[in-house]
């Protein structure tokens, strides 16, 4: 029997792109409580970033990360490579703070303090000043390239680049003394690396805040991807109360909307227009939401106009929304095990590092015993030679005394004080002699005490071994 | 220099690299579109999932990346090709920049020399005794010494068994600046042949050892020393009749109490019986002439406190300490 193949009727098929074209977002400017807070944070963070670098302390820049000499100056303290632990601690504190804030109030950092948010906000403000608000910008972009459009765009990019370059300049100023940097920029004598980083950081600011904007939050930022792991049902989120809002629809202010079968949402679209990431919060919690609260401001103003109760879009928790908890009950749930543990660990680490910084001795010593056979004098005394690496982390020349403890009769033969210049290290050979028959053959414990002669509380005790040969 | 023992290896690797890059581009191109059916309304049906299903119901959602991201991927391919043109990596090709690790090393050494060379070189024109007075030279010298010499001579330069003390005035080959410099440049090979057989029996060796000890007024047996004295003739060829040594040969002075290996009777007998063989490596290929010059000045200053003490104490406390230590010793 002949087999007849069955050929299916071909359906019409087309190719669909798996990568999507970017739709430009034109966020509408919005005023209100949350919008004001965002500006407060912009001012605080930028005063810190642009301003700190100009402060002076001890006749030097107050905050300077001197990579060449590997010393970090932060106000009164000089951090050496050996203090790297503090950087690790700082990162741990930052991470834990992020966990805590996120567990309590969601993406507070994203919406308010993240550099990406802050610079986007500044750049957007410039754009609004130059090109006008949302509708004007949409119209301008849709229109042909006229002289007006060109000049507006030119002015906008000029201001953007100026801010970006200033940002790059300030950034490099944390690594090269900024006053010296100013002279170098003015005299066009900037070194290759400084030029590179100034332009690189400037370009990054211009590109990220001017062009990339929400794309960074949506596609590049890793935090957006793992923040959901820190959310739970008691985390404050910006959310739309769909039970109250739906069904949405336009209506006349005078009509009783409940009688008309409508919810509180007038479907004005303000919440979508103001959103800097271009989402519709009414679709529920989305990973793109950076919790800036602008939609709350927008919606509240509409609710006021309509004479409805505020809070159709609001900061609330899933529990509060579903369980209809009042504010007090909602806030009580903030103190749950998760946040308490985060807070406890955070508090402990901050306390420990504060204590450690308070007792931070501005003197570091390494003791290295010379390899090789110890010497024995004619009288049978034993000599070990050590190399003391003495690091004066203070910004003044210091004189230190050296003593040995732990072995009776042990003396330092070259027992003179050690002078170490301001914020430098010195290698110092030290010869220790021990009378015969005091120690057993082999390795014996010995301690070096290095004491600042002008400051009683600055002293370091370092362990070492004293070898007695057979 | 050949990276591979067979030129086909280079070609093979170049092929693998080229195929990998082409495969990446192909994968990217093939994954940027999906075929979808057209719905009843004549529009393509939205691709909700990528079509991959695991465990029966676990589906991969189609959350498309932005288009610019795709172009970034292509850009990385362009970058890779540009990189392979400029730098080595495509088989045995050396790259148009001629970049190599050895070249980088040599460049860094040259840069370092250009940066620090002048600091060292300004001392090269000065007399060693003058250099020894310079506090900066002393500081540099100490660092060089701690890096290069302290492993044998100790951080305090006082040596140890088999390693000469550089802070006393006793020198095997001479302690003037030029001799020290020669020692540093060329190294030294100190040799004493085994003399036991020449001297005679064990008793003879013991007697000679006692005589040697008597030369420096160390504790010894005067009778044995007296018997040993004639046998010392065998040693006098190098150490001199009076035992004062010979710096031309590097033969130690036996009439002081400074001993390289130890001044007790057993050690001296061991030295006579077995001889000694001691080597200081040459440093002319390890250190630059300027560094040798600085080191020579530093070492010379260690045993010439009078001159070095002219340096201000606050600038160079090390000198003061070491000199204090030497005084204590004597």
CSV table of C-alpha atoms in Angstrom, one decimal, chain A residues 12-454:
chain,number,residue,atom,x,y,z
A,12,UNK,CA,0.5,32.6,7.5
A,13,UNK,CA,3.6,33.3,9.5
A,14,UNK,CA,5.8,36.4,10.0
A,15,UNK,CA,9.0,37.2,11.7
A,16,UNK,CA,8.7,39.0,15.0
A,17,UNK,CA,11.7,40.8,16.5
A,18,UNK,CA,12.8,39.4,19.9
A,19,UNK,CA,14.5,42.6,20.8
A,20,UNK,CA,12.2,45.6,21.2
A,21,UNK,CA,12.5,49.1,20.0
A,22,UNK,CA,12.8,51.6,22.8
A,23,UNK,CA,9.8,53.7,23.3
A,24,UNK,CA,10.9,57.1,24.6
A,25,UNK,CA,9.4,58.2,27.8
A,26,UNK,CA,8.4,61.8,28.4
A,27,UNK,CA,7.8,62.1,32.1
A,28,UNK,CA,5.5,64.9,33.0
A,29,UNK,CA,6.8,67.2,35.7
A,30,UNK,CA,5.1,66.7,39.0
A,31,UNK,CA,5.0,68.6,42.2
A,32,UNK,CA,4.0,67.3,45.6
A,33,UNK,CA,5.2,65.8,48.8
A,34,UNK,CA,7.2,62.9,47.3
A,35,UNK,CA,8.5,65.1,44.5
A,36,UNK,CA,9.8,67.6,47.1
A,37,UNK,CA,11.5,64.9,49.0
A,38,UNK,CA,13.2,63.8,45.8
A,39,UNK,CA,14.6,67.3,45.4
A,40,UNK,CA,15.7,67.4,49.0
A,41,UNK,CA,17.7,64.2,48.4
A,42,UNK,CA,19.1,65.6,45.1
A,43,UNK,CA,20.4,68.7,47.0
A,44,UNK,CA,21.8,66.8,49.9
A,45,UNK,CA,23.6,64.1,47.8
A,46,UNK,CA,24.9,66.6,45.3
A,47,UNK,CA,26.1,69.1,48.0
A,48,UNK,CA,28.0,66.1,49.4
A,49,UNK,CA,29.4,65.0,46.2
A,50,UNK,CA,30.3,68.3,44.6
A,51,UNK,CA,31.1,70.0,47.8
A,52,UNK,CA,33.0,67.6,50.0
A,53,UNK,CA,35.9,67.6,47.5
A,54,UNK,CA,36.5,71.3,48.2
A,55,UNK,CA,36.8,71.0,51.9
A,56,UNK,CA,40.2,71.2,53.6
A,57,UNK,CA,41.6,69.6,56.7
A,58,UNK,CA,45.1,69.7,58.1
A,59,UNK,CA,46.4,71.8,55.2
A,60,UNK,CA,45.2,69.2,52.7
A,61,UNK,CA,42.1,68.1,51.0
A,62,UNK,CA,39.7,66.7,53.6
A,63,UNK,CA,38.7,63.7,51.6
A,64,UNK,CA,41.3,62.4,49.2
A,65,UNK,CA,41.9,58.9,47.9
A,66,UNK,CA,45.6,59.1,47.0
A,67,UNK,CA,46.0,55.9,45.0
A,68,UNK,CA,49.6,56.7,44.0
A,69,UNK,CA,50.8,56.6,47.6
A,70,UNK,CA,48.0,54.2,48.6
A,71,UNK,CA,46.7,56.4,51.4
A,72,UNK,CA,43.1,57.4,51.9
A,73,UNK,CA,42.6,60.7,53.8
A,74,UNK,CA,39.1,61.1,55.3
A,75,UNK,CA,39.0,64.1,57.5
A,76,UNK,CA,41.2,63.4,60.5
A,77,UNK,CA,42.0,59.8,59.7
A,78,UNK,CA,44.6,58.4,57.2
A,79,UNK,CA,43.7,55.0,56.0
A,80,UNK,CA,46.5,52.8,54.9
A,81,UNK,CA,46.3,49.6,52.8
A,82,UNK,CA,46.3,47.7,56.1
A,83,UNK,CA,43.0,49.4,56.9
A,84,UNK,CA,41.3,47.8,54.0
A,85,UNK,CA,39.0,46.1,56.4
A,86,UNK,CA,37.2,49.4,57.0
A,87,UNK,CA,36.3,49.5,53.3
A,88,UNK,CA,34.9,46.0,53.6
A,89,UNK,CA,33.0,47.0,56.7
A,90,UNK,CA,31.7,50.1,54.8
A,91,UNK,CA,30.4,47.8,52.0
A,92,UNK,CA,28.8,45.4,54.5
A,93,UNK,CA,27.1,48.4,56.2
A,94,UNK,CA,25.9,49.7,52.9
A,95,UNK,CA,24.6,46.3,51.8
A,96,UNK,CA,22.8,45.7,55.2
A,97,UNK,CA,21.3,49.2,55.1
A,98,UNK,CA,20.0,48.5,51.7
A,99,UNK,CA,18.5,45.2,52.9
A,100,UNK,CA,16.9,46.9,55.9
A,101,UNK,CA,15.5,49.8,53.9
A,102,UNK,CA,14.2,47.5,51.2
A,103,UNK,CA,12.6,45.2,53.7
A,104,UNK,CA,10.9,48.1,55.4
A,105,UNK,CA,10.1,50.5,52.6
A,106,UNK,CA,11.0,48.9,49.3
A,107,UNK,CA,13.1,50.7,46.8
A,108,UNK,CA,13.6,54.0,48.8
A,109,UNK,CA,17.2,54.1,47.5
A,110,UNK,CA,16.1,53.7,43.9
A,111,UNK,CA,13.6,56.4,43.9
A,112,UNK,CA,15.5,59.0,46.0
A,113,UNK,CA,19.2,58.5,46.5
A,114,UNK,CA,20.5,56.4,43.6
A,115,UNK,CA,22.9,58.4,41.5
A,116,UNK,CA,21.1,57.2,38.4
A,117,UNK,CA,17.8,58.7,39.8
A,118,UNK,CA,19.4,61.8,41.0
A,119,UNK,CA,21.2,62.7,37.8
A,120,UNK,CA,18.3,61.7,35.7
A,121,UNK,CA,16.2,64.1,37.7
A,122,UNK,CA,18.7,66.9,37.3
A,123,UNK,CA,19.0,66.3,33.5
A,124,UNK,CA,15.2,66.0,33.2
A,125,UNK,CA,14.8,69.3,35.0
A,126,UNK,CA,17.1,70.9,32.5
A,127,UNK,CA,15.2,69.3,29.6
A,128,UNK,CA,11.9,70.7,31.0
A,129,UNK,CA,13.4,74.1,31.4
A,130,UNK,CA,14.7,74.2,27.9
A,131,UNK,CA,12.1,72.2,25.9
A,132,UNK,CA,9.1,72.5,28.0
A,133,UNK,CA,6.9,69.9,29.7
A,134,UNK,CA,5.7,66.6,28.4
A,135,UNK,CA,3.4,67.7,25.6
A,136,UNK,CA,5.8,70.3,24.4
A,137,UNK,CA,8.6,67.8,24.3
A,138,UNK,CA,6.5,65.2,22.5
A,139,UNK,CA,5.5,67.8,19.9
A,140,UNK,CA,9.1,69.0,19.5
A,141,UNK,CA,10.5,65.5,19.0
A,142,UNK,CA,7.7,64.7,16.5
A,143,UNK,CA,8.3,67.9,14.5
A,144,UNK,CA,10.8,68.5,11.8
A,145,UNK,CA,14.3,69.8,12.6
A,146,UNK,CA,13.7,73.6,12.6
A,147,UNK,CA,16.2,76.2,13.7
A,148,UNK,CA,14.3,76.5,17.0
A,149,UNK,CA,14.4,72.7,17.6
A,150,UNK,CA,18.1,72.7,16.8
A,151,UNK,CA,18.9,75.5,19.1
A,152,UNK,CA,16.8,74.1,21.9
A,153,UNK,CA,18.5,70.7,21.6
A,154,UNK,CA,21.9,72.4,21.3
A,155,UNK,CA,21.2,74.4,24.5
A,156,UNK,CA,20.0,71.3,26.3
A,157,UNK,CA,23.0,69.2,25.4
A,158,UNK,CA,25.3,72.0,26.2
A,159,UNK,CA,24.0,72.3,29.7
A,160,UNK,CA,23.9,68.5,30.1
A,161,UNK,CA,27.5,68.2,29.0
A,162,UNK,CA,28.5,71.1,31.3
A,163,UNK,CA,26.9,69.3,34.3
A,164,UNK,CA,28.4,66.0,33.2
A,165,UNK,CA,31.9,67.4,32.9
A,166,UNK,CA,31.6,69.1,36.2
A,167,UNK,CA,30.6,65.7,37.7
A,168,UNK,CA,33.6,64.0,36.1
A,169,UNK,CA,35.8,66.8,37.3
A,170,UNK,CA,34.5,66.5,40.9
A,171,UNK,CA,34.9,62.7,40.7
A,172,UNK,CA,38.6,62.9,39.6
A,173,UNK,CA,39.0,65.5,42.3
A,174,UNK,CA,38.6,62.8,44.9
A,175,UNK,CA,41.7,61.1,43.6
A,176,UNK,CA,43.8,64.1,42.5
A,177,UNK,CA,43.8,67.2,44.8
A,178,UNK,CA,41.0,69.3,43.2
A,179,UNK,CA,42.8,72.6,43.4
A,180,UNK,CA,45.8,71.2,41.6
A,181,UNK,CA,43.3,69.6,39.1
A,182,UNK,CA,41.7,73.0,38.5
A,183,UNK,CA,45.1,74.4,37.6
A,184,UNK,CA,45.8,71.5,35.4
A,185,UNK,CA,42.5,71.8,33.6
A,186,UNK,CA,43.0,75.5,33.2
A,187,UNK,CA,46.5,75.1,31.9
A,188,UNK,CA,45.6,72.1,29.7
A,189,UNK,CA,48.3,70.1,31.5
A,190,UNK,CA,46.1,67.3,32.6
A,191,UNK,CA,47.8,63.8,32.7
A,192,UNK,CA,46.5,61.0,30.5
A,193,UNK,CA,44.7,59.1,33.3
A,194,UNK,CA,43.1,62.1,34.8
A,195,UNK,CA,41.9,63.2,31.3
A,196,UNK,CA,40.6,59.7,30.7
A,197,UNK,CA,38.6,59.4,33.9
A,198,UNK,CA,37.3,63.0,33.8
A,199,UNK,CA,36.0,62.4,30.3
A,200,UNK,CA,34.9,58.8,31.1
A,201,UNK,CA,32.9,59.7,34.1
A,202,UNK,CA,31.5,62.8,32.4
A,203,UNK,CA,30.5,60.7,29.4
A,204,UNK,CA,28.9,58.1,31.7
A,205,UNK,CA,26.9,60.8,33.5
A,206,UNK,CA,25.8,62.4,30.2
A,207,UNK,CA,24.9,59.0,28.7
A,208,UNK,CA,23.2,57.5,31.7
A,209,UNK,CA,21.3,60.5,32.9
A,210,UNK,CA,20.6,62.1,29.5
A,211,UNK,CA,20.1,59.1,27.2
A,212,UNK,CA,19.8,55.8,29.1
A,213,UNK,CA,17.7,56.9,32.0
A,214,UNK,CA,15.1,54.2,32.9
A,215,UNK,CA,16.9,51.7,30.7
A,216,UNK,CA,19.6,51.5,33.3
A,217,UNK,CA,17.1,50.7,36.0
A,218,UNK,CA,15.2,48.2,33.8
A,219,UNK,CA,18.0,46.4,32.1
A,220,UNK,CA,21.3,47.1,33.7
A,221,UNK,CA,20.8,47.5,37.4
A,222,UNK,CA,21.3,44.2,39.3
A,223,UNK,CA,19.5,45.6,42.3
A,224,UNK,CA,16.2,45.7,40.3
A,225,UNK,CA,16.6,41.9,39.8
A,226,UNK,CA,17.2,40.8,43.4
A,227,UNK,CA,15.2,43.3,45.3
A,228,UNK,CA,12.1,41.1,45.1
A,229,UNK,CA,14.0,38.6,47.3
A,230,UNK,CA,13.9,41.3,50.1
A,231,UNK,CA,10.3,42.1,49.7
A,232,UNK,CA,7.6,40.5,51.7
A,233,UNK,CA,4.0,41.2,52.5
A,234,UNK,CA,4.8,43.8,55.1
A,235,UNK,CA,7.1,45.8,52.8
A,236,UNK,CA,5.9,49.3,52.0
A,237,UNK,CA,5.3,49.5,48.3
A,238,UNK,CA,3.8,52.1,46.0
A,239,UNK,CA,0.6,50.5,44.9
A,240,UNK,CA,-2.8,51.1,43.4
A,241,UNK,CA,-5.8,50.2,45.4
A,242,UNK,CA,-7.6,48.4,42.7
A,243,UNK,CA,-10.5,47.4,44.9
A,244,UNK,CA,-11.2,51.1,45.4
A,245,UNK,CA,-10.3,52.2,42.0
A,246,UNK,CA,-11.9,49.7,39.7
A,247,UNK,CA,-13.8,49.8,37.5
A,248,UNK,CA,-12.1,52.9,36.3
A,249,UNK,CA,-13.6,55.4,33.9
A,250,UNK,CA,-14.1,59.0,33.2
A,251,UNK,CA,-17.0,60.7,34.9
A,252,UNK,CA,-18.5,64.0,35.7
A,253,UNK,CA,-17.4,65.4,39.1
A,254,UNK,CA,-21.0,66.0,40.1
A,255,UNK,CA,-22.2,62.5,39.4
A,256,UNK,CA,-22.2,59.9,42.2
A,257,UNK,CA,-19.7,57.5,40.7
A,258,UNK,CA,-20.6,54.7,43.0
A,259,UNK,CA,-24.2,54.8,41.8
A,260,UNK,CA,-22.8,54.8,38.3
A,261,UNK,CA,-21.0,51.6,39.1
A,262,UNK,CA,-17.5,53.1,38.9
A,263,UNK,CA,-14.5,52.9,41.1
A,264,UNK,CA,-12.5,55.9,42.3
A,265,UNK,CA,-10.0,55.9,39.4
A,266,UNK,CA,-11.0,58.5,36.8
A,267,UNK,CA,-8.6,57.0,34.3
A,268,UNK,CA,-6.9,60.3,33.8
A,269,UNK,CA,-3.5,58.6,33.1
A,270,UNK,CA,-1.6,61.1,35.2
A,271,UNK,CA,0.1,58.3,37.1
A,272,UNK,CA,1.4,56.9,33.8
A,273,UNK,CA,2.5,60.2,32.5
A,274,UNK,CA,4.6,61.2,35.5
A,275,UNK,CA,6.3,57.8,35.8
A,276,UNK,CA,10.0,58.1,35.0
A,277,UNK,CA,10.2,54.4,34.1
A,278,UNK,CA,7.1,54.5,32.0
A,279,UNK,CA,5.0,51.9,33.7
A,280,UNK,CA,1.3,51.8,34.6
A,281,UNK,CA,1.2,51.3,38.4
A,282,UNK,CA,-2.4,50.2,38.1
A,283,UNK,CA,-1.1,46.9,36.7
A,284,UNK,CA,0.3,46.1,40.1
A,285,UNK,CA,3.8,45.9,41.5
A,286,UNK,CA,6.4,45.7,38.7
A,287,UNK,CA,10.1,45.3,38.9
A,288,UNK,CA,10.5,48.5,36.8
A,289,UNK,CA,8.9,50.5,39.6
A,290,UNK,CA,11.6,52.5,41.4
A,291,UNK,CA,9.2,53.7,44.1
A,292,UNK,CA,9.7,57.4,43.6
A,293,UNK,CA,6.1,58.1,44.6
A,294,UNK,CA,5.5,60.6,41.8
A,295,UNK,CA,2.3,58.7,40.8
A,296,UNK,CA,1.1,59.1,44.4
A,297,UNK,CA,1.6,62.9,44.1
A,298,UNK,CA,-0.2,63.0,40.8
A,299,UNK,CA,-3.1,60.8,41.8
A,300,UNK,CA,-3.6,62.6,45.1
A,301,UNK,CA,-3.9,65.9,43.3
A,302,UNK,CA,-6.6,64.5,41.0
A,303,UNK,CA,-8.4,63.0,44.0
A,304,UNK,CA,-8.4,66.4,45.7
A,305,UNK,CA,-9.8,68.0,42.5
A,306,UNK,CA,-12.5,65.4,42.3
A,307,UNK,CA,-13.2,65.8,46.0
A,308,UNK,CA,-12.4,62.1,46.6
A,309,UNK,CA,-10.4,60.7,49.5
A,310,UNK,CA,-6.6,60.6,48.8
A,311,UNK,CA,-4.6,57.5,48.7
A,312,UNK,CA,-6.0,55.6,45.7
A,313,UNK,CA,-2.3,55.2,44.9
A,314,UNK,CA,-0.3,55.1,48.1
A,315,UNK,CA,2.6,53.6,50.0
A,316,UNK,CA,1.1,50.6,51.7
A,317,UNK,CA,1.9,47.0,52.3
A,318,UNK,CA,0.3,43.9,50.7
A,319,UNK,CA,-1.0,42.9,54.1
A,320,UNK,CA,-2.5,46.3,54.8
A,321,UNK,CA,-4.1,46.3,51.3
A,322,UNK,CA,-5.6,42.8,51.5
A,323,UNK,CA,-6.3,42.7,55.2
A,324,UNK,CA,-7.5,46.3,55.3
A,325,UNK,CA,-5.2,47.1,58.2
A,326,UNK,CA,-5.2,50.6,59.6
A,327,UNK,CA,-2.0,52.7,59.6
A,328,UNK,CA,-1.1,51.7,63.1
A,329,UNK,CA,-1.5,48.0,62.5
A,330,UNK,CA,0.5,48.3,59.3
A,331,UNK,CA,3.4,50.1,61.0
A,332,UNK,CA,3.4,47.6,63.8
A,333,UNK,CA,4.2,44.9,61.3
A,334,UNK,CA,7.3,46.8,60.3
A,335,UNK,CA,8.9,45.4,63.5
A,336,UNK,CA,9.0,41.8,62.2
A,337,UNK,CA,11.7,39.3,62.7
A,338,UNK,CA,13.4,40.0,59.4
A,339,UNK,CA,13.8,43.8,59.9
A,340,UNK,CA,14.8,43.3,63.5
A,341,UNK,CA,17.5,40.9,62.6
A,342,UNK,CA,18.7,43.2,59.8
A,343,UNK,CA,18.7,46.2,62.2
A,344,UNK,CA,20.4,44.2,65.0
A,345,UNK,CA,23.3,43.1,62.7
A,346,UNK,CA,23.6,46.5,61.2
A,347,UNK,CA,23.6,48.2,64.6
A,348,UNK,CA,26.2,45.7,65.9
A,349,UNK,CA,28.5,46.3,62.9
A,350,UNK,CA,28.2,50.0,63.1
A,351,UNK,CA,28.9,50.0,66.8
A,352,UNK,CA,31.8,47.7,66.4
A,353,UNK,CA,33.4,49.7,63.6
A,354,UNK,CA,32.8,53.0,65.5
A,355,UNK,CA,34.5,51.5,68.6
A,356,UNK,CA,37.3,50.2,66.4
A,357,UNK,CA,37.7,53.6,64.7
A,358,UNK,CA,37.7,55.4,68.1
A,359,UNK,CA,40.5,53.1,69.4
A,360,UNK,CA,42.3,53.2,66.1
A,361,UNK,CA,46.0,53.5,66.9
A,362,UNK,CA,47.7,55.7,64.3
A,363,UNK,CA,50.8,53.5,64.4
A,364,UNK,CA,51.4,50.2,62.7
A,365,UNK,CA,54.3,47.9,63.2
A,366,UNK,CA,55.4,44.7,61.5
A,367,UNK,CA,58.1,42.7,63.1
A,368,UNK,CA,60.1,40.4,60.8
A,369,UNK,CA,62.8,38.3,62.3
A,370,UNK,CA,65.9,37.9,60.1
A,371,UNK,CA,66.3,34.5,58.7
A,372,UNK,CA,69.4,32.5,59.3
A,373,UNK,CA,71.2,31.4,62.4
A,374,UNK,CA,71.1,33.6,65.4
A,375,UNK,CA,74.5,34.9,66.6
A,376,UNK,CA,76.2,33.7,69.8
A,377,UNK,CA,78.7,36.0,71.4
A,378,UNK,CA,81.8,34.8,73.1
A,379,UNK,CA,80.1,35.1,76.4
A,380,UNK,CA,77.3,32.8,75.2
A,381,UNK,CA,74.7,35.5,74.8
A,382,UNK,CA,72.3,35.0,72.0
A,383,UNK,CA,71.4,37.6,69.4
A,384,UNK,CA,68.4,37.8,67.1
A,385,UNK,CA,68.0,40.5,64.6
A,386,UNK,CA,64.6,41.8,63.7
A,387,UNK,CA,63.4,44.3,61.1
A,388,UNK,CA,60.8,46.6,62.4
A,389,UNK,CA,58.5,48.1,59.8
A,390,UNK,CA,57.2,51.2,61.6
A,391,UNK,CA,54.3,53.1,59.9
A,392,UNK,CA,53.4,56.5,61.2
A,393,UNK,CA,49.9,57.1,60.0
A,394,UNK,CA,49.7,60.5,61.6
A,395,UNK,CA,50.2,63.6,59.7
A,396,UNK,CA,53.0,64.9,62.0
A,397,UNK,CA,56.6,63.6,62.5
A,398,UNK,CA,56.8,61.2,65.4
A,399,UNK,CA,59.4,59.7,67.6
A,400,UNK,CA,58.9,56.2,69.0
A,401,UNK,CA,60.7,54.2,71.6
A,402,UNK,CA,61.2,50.4,71.3
A,403,UNK,CA,61.2,47.9,74.1
A,404,UNK,CA,61.2,44.1,74.3
A,405,UNK,CA,59.1,42.3,76.9
A,406,UNK,CA,58.7,38.7,77.8
A,407,UNK,CA,62.3,37.6,78.3
A,408,UNK,CA,64.2,38.5,81.4
A,409,UNK,CA,67.4,40.3,80.7
A,410,UNK,CA,66.7,40.9,77.0
A,411,UNK,CA,68.1,44.1,75.7
A,412,UNK,CA,67.9,46.0,72.5
A,413,UNK,CA,71.5,46.8,71.6
A,414,UNK,CA,70.7,49.6,69.2
A,415,UNK,CA,68.2,51.0,71.6
A,416,UNK,CA,67.7,54.5,70.2
A,417,UNK,CA,64.4,56.1,69.4
A,418,UNK,CA,63.0,55.8,66.0
A,419,UNK,CA,62.0,58.9,64.1
A,420,UNK,CA,59.3,58.5,61.4
A,421,UNK,CA,58.3,61.4,59.2
A,422,UNK,CA,54.6,62.3,58.8
A,423,UNK,CA,52.5,59.6,57.2
A,424,UNK,CA,55.5,57.4,56.1
A,425,UNK,CA,56.9,54.0,56.9
A,426,UNK,CA,60.4,53.1,58.0
A,427,UNK,CA,62.3,49.9,58.2
A,428,UNK,CA,64.4,49.6,61.3
A,429,UNK,CA,66.9,46.8,62.1
A,430,UNK,CA,66.8,46.0,65.8
A,431,UNK,CA,69.2,43.7,67.5
A,432,UNK,CA,68.0,41.9,70.6
A,433,UNK,CA,70.5,40.2,73.0
A,434,UNK,CA,69.5,37.7,75.6
A,435,UNK,CA,71.8,36.4,78.4
A,436,UNK,CA,72.8,32.7,78.2
A,437,UNK,CA,70.6,30.0,79.8
A,438,UNK,CA,67.6,32.2,80.2
A,439,UNK,CA,65.6,30.7,77.4
A,440,UNK,CA,65.2,27.1,76.2
A,441,UNK,CA,66.5,25.9,72.8
A,442,UNK,CA,64.1,26.6,70.0
A,443,UNK,CA,61.5,29.3,69.6
A,444,UNK,CA,60.6,31.6,72.5
A,445,UNK,CA,57.9,34.2,72.6
A,446,UNK,CA,58.9,37.8,72.8
A,447,UNK,CA,57.0,41.1,72.5
A,448,UNK,CA,58.0,44.4,71.0
A,449,UNK,CA,56.4,47.5,72.4
A,450,UNK,CA,56.6,50.6,70.2
A,451,UNK,CA,55.5,53.7,72.1
A,452,UNK,CA,54.9,57.2,70.8
A,453,UNK,CA,57.1,59.4,73.0
A,454,UNK,CA,54.7,62.3,72.8
